[in-house]
Short mmCIF file of C-alpha atoms in Angstrom, two decimals:
data_model
loop_
_atom_site.label_atom_id
_atom_site.label_comp_id
_atom_site.label_asym_id
_atom_site.label_seq_id
_atom_site.Cartn_x
_atom_site.Cartn_y
_atom_site.Cartn_z
CA UNK A 1 26.12 -98.21 -71.10
CA UNK A 2 28.92 -100.38 -69.77
CA UNK A 3 29.14 -104.08 -70.67
CA UNK A 4 31.24 -106.61 -68.74
CA UNK A 5 32.27 -109.75 -70.64
CA UNK A 6 34.08 -112.96 -69.79
CA UNK A 7 36.29 -114.34 -72.52
CA UNK A 8 38.27 -117.56 -72.92
CA UNK A 9 41.26 -117.84 -75.23
CA UNK A 10 43.88 -120.26 -76.40
CA UNK A 11 47.02 -118.13 -76.27
CA UNK A 12 49.05 -120.31 -78.68
CA UNK A 13 48.40 -118.20 -81.77
CA UNK A 14 48.42 -114.78 -80.09
CA UNK A 15 51.22 -112.38 -79.42
CA UNK A 16 49.72 -111.88 -75.97
CA UNK A 17 46.63 -110.08 -74.76
CA UNK A 18 47.66 -106.48 -75.35
CA UNK A 19 47.63 -104.78 -78.75
CA UNK A 20 51.10 -104.84 -80.35
CA UNK A 21 51.73 -103.19 -83.72
CA UNK A 22 51.70 -105.77 -86.51
CA UNK A 23 50.94 -108.71 -84.19
CA UNK A 24 47.78 -110.62 -83.53
CA UNK A 25 46.54 -109.95 -79.98
CA UNK A 26 43.40 -110.88 -78.08
CA UNK A 27 42.60 -107.23 -77.39
CA UNK A 28 43.08 -106.37 -81.07
CA UNK A 29 40.83 -109.23 -82.14
CA UNK A 30 38.03 -108.10 -79.82
CA UNK A 31 38.39 -104.37 -80.56
CA UNK A 32 38.27 -105.04 -84.29
CA UNK A 33 35.05 -107.03 -83.83
CA UNK A 34 33.53 -104.24 -81.72
CA UNK A 35 34.56 -101.66 -84.30
CA UNK A 36 32.69 -103.62 -86.98
CA UNK A 37 29.60 -103.82 -84.80
CA UNK A 38 29.84 -100.05 -84.18
CA UNK A 39 30.04 -99.35 -87.92
CA UNK A 40 33.67 -98.26 -87.92
CA UNK A 41 33.74 -96.39 -84.63
CA UNK A 42 36.67 -97.51 -82.43
CA UNK A 43 35.71 -99.05 -79.10
CA UNK A 44 38.37 -99.50 -76.42
CA UNK A 45 38.16 -102.57 -74.20
CA UNK A 46 39.68 -102.74 -70.73
CA UNK A 47 40.67 -106.13 -69.33
CA UNK A 48 41.45 -107.26 -65.78
CA UNK A 49 45.11 -107.27 -66.85
CA UNK A 50 47.43 -108.46 -69.61
CA UNK A 51 48.55 -111.97 -70.37
CA UNK A 52 51.84 -112.65 -72.16
CA UNK A 53 52.36 -114.32 -75.53
CA UNK A 54 51.38 -117.99 -75.33
CA UNK A 55 49.51 -117.61 -72.02
CA UNK A 56 45.91 -118.87 -72.03
CA UNK A 57 42.77 -117.63 -70.33
CA UNK A 58 39.98 -119.83 -69.10
CA UNK A 59 38.06 -116.74 -67.93
CA UNK A 60 39.48 -113.31 -68.61
CA UNK A 61 37.21 -110.30 -67.94
CA UNK A 62 36.94 -107.04 -69.89
CA UNK A 63 34.54 -104.12 -70.13
CA UNK A 64 33.60 -101.62 -72.81
CA UNK A 65 31.13 -98.79 -73.27
CA UNK A 66 28.54 -98.69 -76.01
CA UNK A 67 25.54 -96.63 -77.06
CA UNK A 68 24.09 -99.50 -79.08
CA UNK A 69 20.76 -100.86 -77.90
CA UNK A 70 21.60 -104.54 -78.19
CA UNK A 71 20.08 -107.04 -75.72
CA UNK A 72 22.99 -107.87 -73.44
CA UNK A 73 22.82 -111.64 -73.98
CA UNK A 74 23.32 -111.10 -77.72
CA UNK A 75 26.82 -109.65 -77.30
CA UNK A 76 28.59 -113.03 -77.03
CA UNK A 77 26.77 -114.32 -80.13
CA UNK A 78 27.57 -111.21 -82.18
CA UNK A 79 31.22 -111.02 -81.15
CA UNK A 80 31.89 -114.75 -81.52
CA UNK A 81 30.82 -114.52 -85.16
CA UNK A 82 33.54 -111.95 -85.81
CA UNK A 83 36.51 -113.34 -83.89
CA UNK A 84 38.83 -116.33 -84.40
CA UNK A 85 37.86 -119.72 -83.07
CA UNK A 86 40.67 -119.53 -80.54
CA UNK A 87 38.78 -116.83 -78.61
CA UNK A 88 35.25 -117.15 -77.25
CA UNK A 89 33.17 -114.56 -75.44
CA UNK A 90 31.42 -116.71 -72.82
CA UNK A 91 29.04 -114.20 -71.27
CA UNK A 92 28.07 -110.54 -71.10
CA UNK A 93 26.20 -108.49 -68.55
CA UNK A 94 25.33 -104.86 -68.12
CA UNK A 95 27.19 -103.22 -65.24
CA UNK A 96 27.17 -99.76 -63.69
CA UNK A 97 29.43 -97.05 -65.17
CA UNK A 98 31.40 -97.30 -61.92
CA UNK A 99 32.57 -100.84 -62.71
CA UNK A 100 36.17 -101.16 -63.89
CA UNK A 101 37.55 -104.51 -65.07
CA UNK A 102 41.05 -103.75 -63.82
CA UNK A 103 40.69 -101.51 -60.78
CA UNK A 104 37.83 -103.49 -59.23
CA UNK A 105 39.53 -106.88 -59.23
CA UNK A 106 39.27 -108.55 -55.85
CA UNK A 107 41.23 -111.76 -56.51
CA UNK A 108 42.52 -113.69 -59.49
CA UNK A 109 43.34 -117.34 -59.85
CA UNK A 110 46.04 -118.53 -62.19
CA UNK A 111 46.81 -122.16 -62.93
CA UNK A 112 50.02 -123.62 -64.23
CA UNK A 113 49.79 -127.09 -65.79
CA UNK A 114 52.68 -129.55 -66.11
CA UNK A 115 52.59 -132.73 -68.21
CA UNK A 116 54.52 -135.35 -66.22
CA UNK A 117 54.22 -138.15 -68.84
CA UNK A 118 57.53 -139.77 -69.72
CA UNK A 119 56.76 -138.91 -73.36
CA UNK A 120 55.17 -135.52 -74.05
CA UNK A 121 51.56 -135.92 -75.15
CA UNK A 122 50.97 -134.41 -78.62
CA UNK A 123 47.47 -133.17 -77.72
CA UNK A 124 48.77 -131.27 -74.71
CA UNK A 125 51.84 -129.68 -76.29
CA UNK A 126 50.39 -126.16 -76.46
CA UNK A 127 48.52 -126.45 -73.15
CA UNK A 128 51.02 -127.84 -70.66
CA UNK A 129 54.73 -127.77 -70.03
CA UNK A 130 56.37 -131.15 -70.33
CA UNK A 131 58.41 -131.98 -67.25
CA UNK A 132 59.02 -135.73 -67.00
CA UNK A 133 61.52 -135.53 -64.15
CA UNK A 134 61.05 -137.02 -60.72
CA UNK A 135 59.49 -134.55 -58.31
CA UNK A 136 59.14 -134.36 -54.55
CA UNK A 137 55.64 -132.98 -54.39
CA UNK A 138 55.58 -132.79 -50.59
CA UNK A 139 58.66 -130.55 -50.67
CA UNK A 140 56.96 -128.36 -53.26
CA UNK A 141 53.89 -128.03 -51.03
CA UNK A 142 56.08 -127.08 -48.06
CA UNK A 143 57.81 -124.46 -50.17
CA UNK A 144 54.49 -123.08 -51.42
CA UNK A 145 53.34 -122.37 -47.87
CA UNK A 146 56.20 -119.86 -47.50
CA UNK A 147 54.88 -117.92 -50.49
CA UNK A 148 51.34 -117.67 -49.15
CA UNK A 149 50.33 -114.48 -47.34
CA UNK A 150 51.52 -110.90 -47.77
CA UNK A 151 55.04 -110.44 -49.11
CA UNK A 152 57.16 -108.19 -51.25
CA UNK A 153 57.42 -110.36 -54.37
CA UNK A 154 60.31 -108.49 -56.03
CA UNK A 155 62.32 -111.74 -56.23
CA UNK A 156 59.36 -113.38 -57.94
CA UNK A 157 58.80 -110.78 -60.63
CA UNK A 158 60.61 -110.00 -63.86
CA UNK A 159 63.60 -107.68 -63.51
CA UNK A 160 61.74 -105.57 -66.08
CA UNK A 161 58.86 -104.92 -63.64
CA UNK A 162 58.21 -101.18 -63.52
CA UNK A 163 55.64 -101.09 -60.73
CA UNK A 164 57.13 -99.77 -57.48
CA UNK A 165 54.94 -101.40 -54.82
CA UNK A 166 55.59 -105.09 -55.12
CA UNK A 167 53.71 -106.20 -52.04
CA UNK A 168 50.96 -108.66 -52.90
CA UNK A 169 48.84 -111.15 -50.99
CA UNK A 170 48.69 -114.77 -52.11
CA UNK A 171 45.57 -116.42 -50.67
CA UNK A 172 46.70 -119.92 -51.52
CA UNK A 173 48.96 -122.06 -53.66
CA UNK A 174 47.52 -125.53 -54.17
CA UNK A 175 49.38 -128.28 -55.97
CA UNK A 176 46.98 -130.86 -57.38
CA UNK A 177 47.65 -134.09 -59.24
CA UNK A 178 45.29 -135.13 -62.02
CA UNK A 179 46.26 -138.23 -63.99
CA UNK A 180 49.63 -137.40 -65.59
CA UNK A 181 49.33 -133.70 -64.89
CA UNK A 182 50.39 -131.50 -62.02
CA UNK A 183 48.35 -128.34 -61.53
CA UNK A 184 49.54 -125.32 -59.57
CA UNK A 185 46.62 -123.17 -58.46
CA UNK A 186 47.63 -119.70 -57.28
CA UNK A 187 45.06 -117.20 -56.02
CA UNK A 188 45.92 -113.71 -54.91
CA UNK A 189 44.92 -110.07 -54.88
CA UNK A 190 47.31 -109.10 -57.65
CA UNK A 191 50.24 -110.41 -59.63
CA UNK A 192 53.47 -108.85 -60.86
CA UNK A 193 54.98 -109.39 -64.30
CA UNK A 194 55.92 -113.11 -64.70
CA UNK A 195 55.09 -113.75 -61.02
CA UNK A 196 53.17 -117.01 -61.46
CA UNK A 197 55.68 -118.34 -63.98
CA UNK A 198 58.57 -117.64 -61.59
CA UNK A 199 56.66 -119.23 -58.71
CA UNK A 200 55.95 -122.34 -60.83
CA UNK A 201 59.54 -122.49 -62.09
CA UNK A 202 60.95 -122.14 -58.58
CA UNK A 203 58.61 -124.74 -57.10
CA UNK A 204 59.60 -127.18 -59.86
CA UNK A 205 63.21 -126.62 -58.82
CA UNK A 206 62.26 -127.36 -55.23
CA UNK A 207 60.60 -130.52 -56.58
CA UNK A 208 63.76 -131.68 -58.30
CA UNK A 209 65.91 -130.96 -55.24
CA UNK A 210 67.81 -127.90 -56.47
CA UNK A 211 66.32 -125.84 -53.62
CA UNK A 212 65.10 -126.79 -50.16
CA UNK A 213 61.60 -125.61 -49.15
CA UNK A 214 63.02 -123.29 -46.45
CA UNK A 215 65.12 -121.44 -49.03
CA UNK A 216 61.96 -119.76 -50.24
CA UNK A 217 62.09 -117.54 -47.14
CA UNK A 218 65.54 -116.21 -48.10
CA UNK A 219 64.50 -115.80 -51.70
CA UNK A 220 61.62 -113.54 -50.67
CA UNK A 221 63.83 -111.55 -48.29
CA UNK A 222 66.49 -110.99 -50.98
CA UNK A 223 64.12 -108.81 -53.05
CA UNK A 224 66.23 -109.74 -56.04
CA UNK A 225 65.03 -111.60 -59.14
CA UNK A 226 68.29 -113.56 -59.24
CA UNK A 227 67.54 -115.10 -55.85
CA UNK A 228 64.56 -117.12 -57.13
CA UNK A 229 64.35 -119.97 -59.65
CA UNK A 230 63.63 -120.10 -63.35
CA UNK A 231 60.69 -118.53 -65.17
CA UNK A 232 58.55 -121.46 -66.34
CA UNK A 233 57.44 -121.29 -70.02
CA UNK A 234 54.33 -119.30 -70.95
CA UNK A 235 52.28 -122.06 -72.54
CA UNK A 236 51.61 -123.89 -69.25
CA UNK A 237 49.95 -120.80 -67.73
CA UNK A 238 46.23 -119.98 -67.57
CA UNK A 239 44.41 -116.98 -66.17
CA UNK A 240 41.70 -119.15 -64.65
CA UNK A 241 39.23 -116.74 -63.05
CA UNK A 242 38.85 -113.14 -62.00
CA UNK A 243 36.72 -112.28 -58.98
CA UNK A 244 35.19 -108.87 -58.22
CA UNK B 1 64.43 -157.62 -87.11
CA UNK B 2 60.86 -156.33 -87.01
CA UNK B 3 59.88 -153.54 -84.60
CA UNK B 4 56.27 -152.76 -83.65
CA UNK B 5 55.59 -149.22 -82.41
CA UNK B 6 52.59 -147.39 -81.01
CA UNK B 7 52.32 -143.74 -81.98
CA UNK B 8 50.01 -140.90 -80.95
CA UNK B 9 49.38 -137.89 -83.16
CA UNK B 10 47.44 -134.68 -83.29
CA UNK B 11 46.07 -134.76 -86.85
CA UNK B 12 45.43 -130.98 -87.05
CA UNK B 13 48.62 -130.10 -88.87
CA UNK B 14 48.87 -133.22 -91.05
CA UNK B 15 47.50 -133.95 -94.45
CA UNK B 16 46.49 -137.37 -93.13
CA UNK B 17 48.48 -140.46 -92.22
CA UNK B 18 49.56 -141.59 -95.67
CA UNK B 19 52.40 -140.02 -97.63
CA UNK B 20 51.08 -137.47 -100.15
CA UNK B 21 53.42 -135.63 -102.52
CA UNK B 22 54.23 -132.16 -101.21
CA UNK B 23 52.14 -132.56 -98.04
CA UNK B 24 53.10 -133.22 -94.46
CA UNK B 25 51.93 -136.70 -93.40
CA UNK B 26 52.45 -138.81 -90.28
CA UNK B 27 53.95 -141.63 -92.33
CA UNK B 28 56.31 -139.21 -94.08
CA UNK B 29 57.40 -137.71 -90.76
CA UNK B 30 58.22 -141.13 -89.31
CA UNK B 31 59.89 -142.50 -92.46
CA UNK B 32 62.09 -139.41 -92.71
CA UNK B 33 63.19 -139.90 -89.09
CA UNK B 34 63.92 -143.59 -89.71
CA UNK B 35 65.88 -142.69 -92.84
CA UNK B 36 68.07 -140.36 -90.81
CA UNK B 37 68.67 -143.05 -88.21
CA UNK B 38 69.55 -145.51 -91.01
CA UNK B 39 72.07 -143.03 -92.47
CA UNK B 40 70.07 -142.24 -95.60
CA UNK B 41 68.64 -145.67 -96.30
CA UNK B 42 64.86 -145.54 -96.86
CA UNK B 43 62.79 -147.54 -94.36
CA UNK B 44 59.14 -148.24 -95.15
CA UNK B 45 56.69 -148.27 -92.24
CA UNK B 46 53.40 -150.16 -92.32
CA UNK B 47 50.54 -148.95 -90.13
CA UNK B 48 47.32 -150.63 -89.01
CA UNK B 49 45.55 -148.43 -91.57
CA UNK B 50 45.31 -144.84 -92.79
CA UNK B 51 43.68 -141.93 -91.08
CA UNK B 52 42.36 -138.94 -93.05
CA UNK B 53 43.52 -135.34 -92.89
CA UNK B 54 42.60 -133.83 -89.52
CA UNK B 55 41.92 -137.21 -87.87
CA UNK B 56 43.84 -137.89 -84.66
CA UNK B 57 45.33 -141.04 -83.19
CA UNK B 58 45.58 -141.83 -79.52
CA UNK B 59 47.30 -145.14 -80.33
CA UNK B 60 48.10 -146.00 -83.92
CA UNK B 61 50.35 -149.01 -84.54
CA UNK B 62 53.02 -149.47 -87.20
CA UNK B 63 55.91 -151.83 -87.90
CA UNK B 64 59.22 -151.59 -89.73
CA UNK B 65 62.25 -153.78 -90.37
CA UNK B 66 65.75 -152.79 -89.38
CA UNK B 67 69.21 -154.32 -89.22
CA UNK B 68 70.37 -151.79 -86.62
CA UNK B 69 71.34 -153.21 -83.23
CA UNK B 70 69.54 -150.63 -81.12
CA UNK B 71 68.00 -151.67 -77.75
CA UNK B 72 64.29 -151.77 -78.51
CA UNK B 73 63.30 -149.35 -75.73
CA UNK B 74 65.56 -146.67 -77.27
CA UNK B 75 63.50 -146.45 -80.48
CA UNK B 76 60.83 -144.10 -79.04
CA UNK B 77 63.52 -141.79 -77.62
CA UNK B 78 65.51 -141.69 -80.88
CA UNK B 79 62.49 -141.16 -83.12
CA UNK B 80 60.83 -138.56 -80.88
CA UNK B 81 63.95 -136.40 -81.16
CA UNK B 82 63.54 -136.29 -84.93
CA UNK B 83 59.78 -135.81 -85.37
CA UNK B 84 57.41 -132.91 -84.76
CA UNK B 85 55.93 -132.38 -81.32
CA UNK B 86 52.49 -133.26 -82.71
CA UNK B 87 53.58 -136.91 -83.06
CA UNK B 88 54.95 -139.11 -80.30
CA UNK B 89 56.18 -142.68 -80.47
CA UNK B 90 54.86 -144.10 -77.21
CA UNK B 91 56.42 -147.56 -77.19
CA UNK B 92 58.37 -150.07 -79.26
CA UNK B 93 58.78 -153.81 -79.00
CA UNK B 94 60.48 -156.46 -81.04
CA UNK B 95 58.05 -158.78 -82.81
CA UNK B 96 58.42 -161.84 -85.02
CA UNK B 97 58.89 -161.36 -88.77
CA UNK B 98 55.41 -162.88 -89.14
CA UNK B 99 53.76 -159.90 -87.45
CA UNK B 100 52.01 -157.45 -89.77
CA UNK B 101 50.54 -154.19 -88.41
CA UNK B 102 47.68 -154.16 -90.94
CA UNK B 103 46.86 -157.80 -91.67
CA UNK B 104 47.01 -158.98 -88.06
CA UNK B 105 44.58 -156.43 -86.63
CA UNK B 106 41.96 -158.13 -84.50
CA UNK B 107 39.82 -155.12 -83.52
CA UNK B 108 40.11 -151.34 -83.57
CA UNK B 109 38.39 -148.74 -81.46
CA UNK B 110 37.63 -145.32 -82.83
CA UNK B 111 36.18 -142.47 -80.79
CA UNK B 112 34.28 -139.47 -82.04
CA UNK B 113 34.09 -136.49 -79.67
CA UNK B 114 31.43 -133.78 -79.76
CA UNK B 115 31.59 -130.50 -77.81
CA UNK B 116 28.02 -129.78 -76.68
CA UNK B 117 28.80 -126.43 -74.98
CA UNK B 118 26.55 -123.60 -76.08
CA UNK B 119 29.70 -121.67 -77.02
CA UNK B 120 32.52 -123.65 -78.67
CA UNK B 121 35.47 -124.01 -76.30
CA UNK B 122 38.66 -122.50 -77.82
CA UNK B 123 40.89 -125.20 -76.31
CA UNK B 124 38.84 -127.99 -77.88
CA UNK B 125 38.40 -126.50 -81.36
CA UNK B 126 40.84 -128.87 -83.09
CA UNK B 127 39.88 -131.88 -80.96
CA UNK B 128 36.10 -132.00 -80.96
CA UNK B 129 33.24 -131.07 -83.25
CA UNK B 130 31.03 -128.35 -81.85
CA UNK B 131 27.39 -129.38 -81.87
CA UNK B 132 25.38 -127.27 -79.43
CA UNK B 133 21.95 -128.51 -80.56
CA UNK B 134 19.52 -130.41 -78.40
CA UNK B 135 19.98 -134.16 -78.71
CA UNK B 136 17.90 -137.17 -77.79
CA UNK B 137 20.66 -139.42 -76.54
CA UNK B 138 18.37 -142.34 -75.80
CA UNK B 139 17.21 -142.33 -79.44
CA UNK B 140 20.86 -142.29 -80.54
CA UNK B 141 21.60 -145.30 -78.35
CA UNK B 142 18.62 -147.19 -79.80
CA UNK B 143 19.84 -146.40 -83.29
CA UNK B 144 23.38 -147.51 -82.46
CA UNK B 145 22.15 -150.99 -81.49
CA UNK B 146 20.97 -151.52 -85.08
CA UNK B 147 24.52 -150.88 -86.32
CA UNK B 148 26.13 -153.38 -83.96
CA UNK B 149 26.89 -156.88 -85.28
CA UNK B 150 27.75 -158.07 -88.77
CA UNK B 151 26.42 -155.98 -91.65
CA UNK B 152 27.23 -154.82 -95.15
CA UNK B 153 28.19 -151.21 -94.39
CA UNK B 154 28.04 -149.91 -97.97
CA UNK B 155 25.57 -147.19 -96.89
CA UNK B 156 28.01 -146.15 -94.17
CA UNK B 157 31.09 -145.81 -96.33
CA UNK B 158 32.24 -143.16 -98.77
CA UNK B 159 30.88 -143.55 -102.31
CA UNK B 160 34.58 -143.51 -103.25
CA UNK B 161 35.21 -146.78 -101.37
CA UNK B 162 37.02 -149.18 -103.69
CA UNK B 163 37.00 -152.30 -101.53
CA UNK B 164 34.44 -154.86 -102.72
CA UNK B 165 33.61 -156.76 -99.53
CA UNK B 166 31.92 -154.25 -97.27
CA UNK B 167 30.79 -156.65 -94.59
CA UNK B 168 32.23 -155.72 -91.22
CA UNK B 169 31.47 -156.59 -87.60
CA UNK B 170 30.87 -153.82 -85.07
CA UNK B 171 31.41 -155.18 -81.56
CA UNK B 172 29.85 -152.18 -79.86
CA UNK B 173 28.88 -148.55 -80.19
CA UNK B 174 28.83 -146.82 -76.81
CA UNK B 175 27.67 -143.24 -76.37
CA UNK B 176 29.17 -141.70 -73.25
CA UNK B 177 28.65 -138.28 -71.69
CA UNK B 178 31.60 -136.56 -70.03
CA UNK B 179 31.02 -133.02 -68.79
CA UNK B 180 30.10 -131.00 -71.90
CA UNK B 181 31.28 -133.67 -74.30
CA UNK B 182 29.59 -136.60 -75.96
CA UNK B 183 31.87 -139.49 -76.90
CA UNK B 184 30.98 -142.16 -79.45
CA UNK B 185 33.08 -145.30 -78.94
CA UNK B 186 32.99 -147.69 -81.88
CA UNK B 187 34.87 -150.97 -81.82
CA UNK B 188 34.93 -153.41 -84.69
CA UNK B 189 36.98 -155.83 -86.75
CA UNK B 190 37.53 -153.38 -89.59
CA UNK B 191 36.32 -150.06 -90.92
CA UNK B 192 35.54 -148.77 -94.40
CA UNK B 193 36.52 -145.34 -95.73
CA UNK B 194 34.69 -142.64 -93.69
CA UNK B 195 32.67 -145.31 -91.86
CA UNK B 196 32.98 -143.93 -88.31
CA UNK B 197 32.40 -140.37 -89.49
CA UNK B 198 29.21 -141.40 -91.32
CA UNK B 199 28.04 -143.41 -88.30
CA UNK B 200 28.66 -140.39 -86.02
CA UNK B 201 27.01 -137.99 -88.47
CA UNK B 202 23.96 -140.25 -88.86
CA UNK B 203 23.60 -140.80 -85.11
CA UNK B 204 23.74 -137.03 -84.54
CA UNK B 205 20.88 -136.71 -87.04
CA UNK B 206 18.95 -139.33 -85.09
CA UNK B 207 19.68 -137.24 -82.01
CA UNK B 208 18.24 -134.09 -83.54
CA UNK B 209 15.12 -135.91 -84.77
CA UNK B 210 15.80 -135.99 -88.50
CA UNK B 211 15.80 -139.78 -88.45
CA UNK B 212 14.06 -142.30 -86.21
CA UNK B 213 16.20 -145.05 -84.63
CA UNK B 214 14.42 -147.78 -86.65
CA UNK B 215 15.37 -146.09 -89.92
CA UNK B 216 18.92 -147.33 -89.43
CA UNK B 217 17.69 -150.80 -90.47
CA UNK B 218 16.51 -149.50 -93.86
CA UNK B 219 19.67 -147.45 -94.29
CA UNK B 220 21.82 -150.57 -93.90
CA UNK B 221 19.57 -152.57 -96.26
CA UNK B 222 19.72 -149.88 -98.95
CA UNK B 223 23.46 -150.45 -99.52
CA UNK B 224 23.59 -146.91 -100.85
CA UNK B 225 25.65 -144.07 -99.35
CA UNK B 226 22.77 -141.66 -100.02
CA UNK B 227 20.53 -143.60 -97.65
CA UNK B 228 22.57 -142.69 -94.53
CA UNK B 229 23.22 -139.35 -92.85
CA UNK B 230 25.99 -136.80 -93.11
CA UNK B 231 29.73 -137.45 -92.80
CA UNK B 232 30.78 -135.79 -89.53
CA UNK B 233 33.93 -133.60 -89.75
CA UNK B 234 37.37 -135.21 -89.45
CA UNK B 235 38.68 -133.30 -86.44
CA UNK B 236 36.31 -135.00 -83.97
CA UNK B 237 37.67 -138.45 -84.85
CA UNK B 238 40.36 -140.46 -83.05
CA UNK B 239 41.84 -143.85 -83.80
CA UNK B 240 41.85 -144.84 -80.14
CA UNK B 241 43.42 -148.29 -80.00
CA UNK B 242 44.38 -151.21 -82.18
CA UNK B 243 44.22 -154.72 -80.79
CA UNK B 244 46.09 -157.75 -82.16
#
C-alpha cells in the first residue's frame, strides 16, 4: 500500500533533502528509519521535490510503498522515534497507488524570511537572513507583480538548471511584514533550481534601489541568469506547503 | 569609565554563562572580544547573574570598565564583529562608576517556554521543552498564586545551593498560552540556583494532576528540595529582562 506523509525539517544540519554520499540528508534520515522498520529491507521515498542544503521545510510531502500492516496513524510515531529531532513526520495517510508526491503536485508555497533588526537576533540566525538595510517595500511589491503569472523563468533559475522547459506560473508573491521580519510568500505550479532564492535576492535589490520595479520585465525577457539579481542565502528559505 | 551592555544569547551551544576551563561560555566569548579591543589587556565583565548550560537570554545585562575613548554606541558594533552569531550585544550606555550589574538589580523576569504540540516542532527543539501531555492550566494558575510573594524558597532551589538566605520575593507568575506554546513568566527580586526550572517543573506536575494546587503551601513550608517537583530542562528557560 502507498503511504503519503507530511514532514517538517530544520535544514541547518542537513546537506539538503536528497541523499548525497557521506552527507546527512533528510531523505537518507527517513529511508534509514524506514529500512529499520522493514527489518533491513530498503524502502525508497519520493518527495514533492528537493530542497538545498540549509533550506527548511514547514510541510514537505513524500510517499512510500509498504507491505507492513501498520495502522496509518502510527507511522509518524514510529518514524519520529528513529529520526533526528530536527525532522518530524507530522502526519500520514493511506493513498491510492496512483498518487505520486512529485508528479501530482498542484501548487507549492515557499516563504523567504528576512530579519530586518539592526542587530541580527541570535535565536533567528539559522532561520532568517539578516538584512538590516533600508528597504522600499512598495517598490518591491510593484516589482513582484511583474513576476506573477506565466513566464519563462530562465533568468530566475540557476545557470546549472538542466530542465529545458522553464515556463512556470506564479500564482502570487506576497510581501508581509511581521514585527522585525519581512516574509516573501511565493506560490506557484512549479519552481526551477534556486528560483525562489533568486526572486527574493532580486526583490531585495529592488528594495535597496539597485533596480527599479519595471526592470523586472527586461530581466524576464533576457532569459539569462546574469540579467537578474543575487541568489539570496539558503537559510532564509522554507518549503511552506505542497498542495495536490 | 563604566559601560553597561545588554546582551542576547542562544544558550544551546554554550556551557553556560560563566567561564569554565576548556568550555565555551558567554562570559568567555565577551571577555575575549574585549581583550582584543583592548590590545591584549584582560577586561573582566560582571553580569546580573549566571545562567546555566543551555539556558538562553533575551536580555542579560553586564558591565565593564574601560579607558578607551570609544563612542558608547559603537561598542555593540565592535563587539558583535568579534563574537559568535549566537550572542549579540544589543545596546551599550555609559553609567556611573557606582553602577553594578549584579548588586543593583531591582527585579528580573525569567520565562519558561513549553511546546505543547503533539509532535515536537523541529524549529523549536532548542528553544522550548516539548510537553505534549494534557494539562489543567487553571490548576497551575492556582498553584502559582501560592508561590507569589515573599517566601523561603529552599524547596525550590537546587540541593547544591550554597547561599544561606533563601528568602526571595516573587512579584508574579503568569501562565500565558500562545498558539501551541505555554509560557511561564516569573518576575522577582532574586532567584536561587535552579529556582525557575523547579517552579516550572512543579507547576507542570500540578498541571498533569500529580500534585494539587494547595500542596504548594506544604512544599514551601518543608524547606526541603525533595518536597517540590522536578527540575524542568534548561533549554526551555530564558532570562528575559533585568530591571534596575
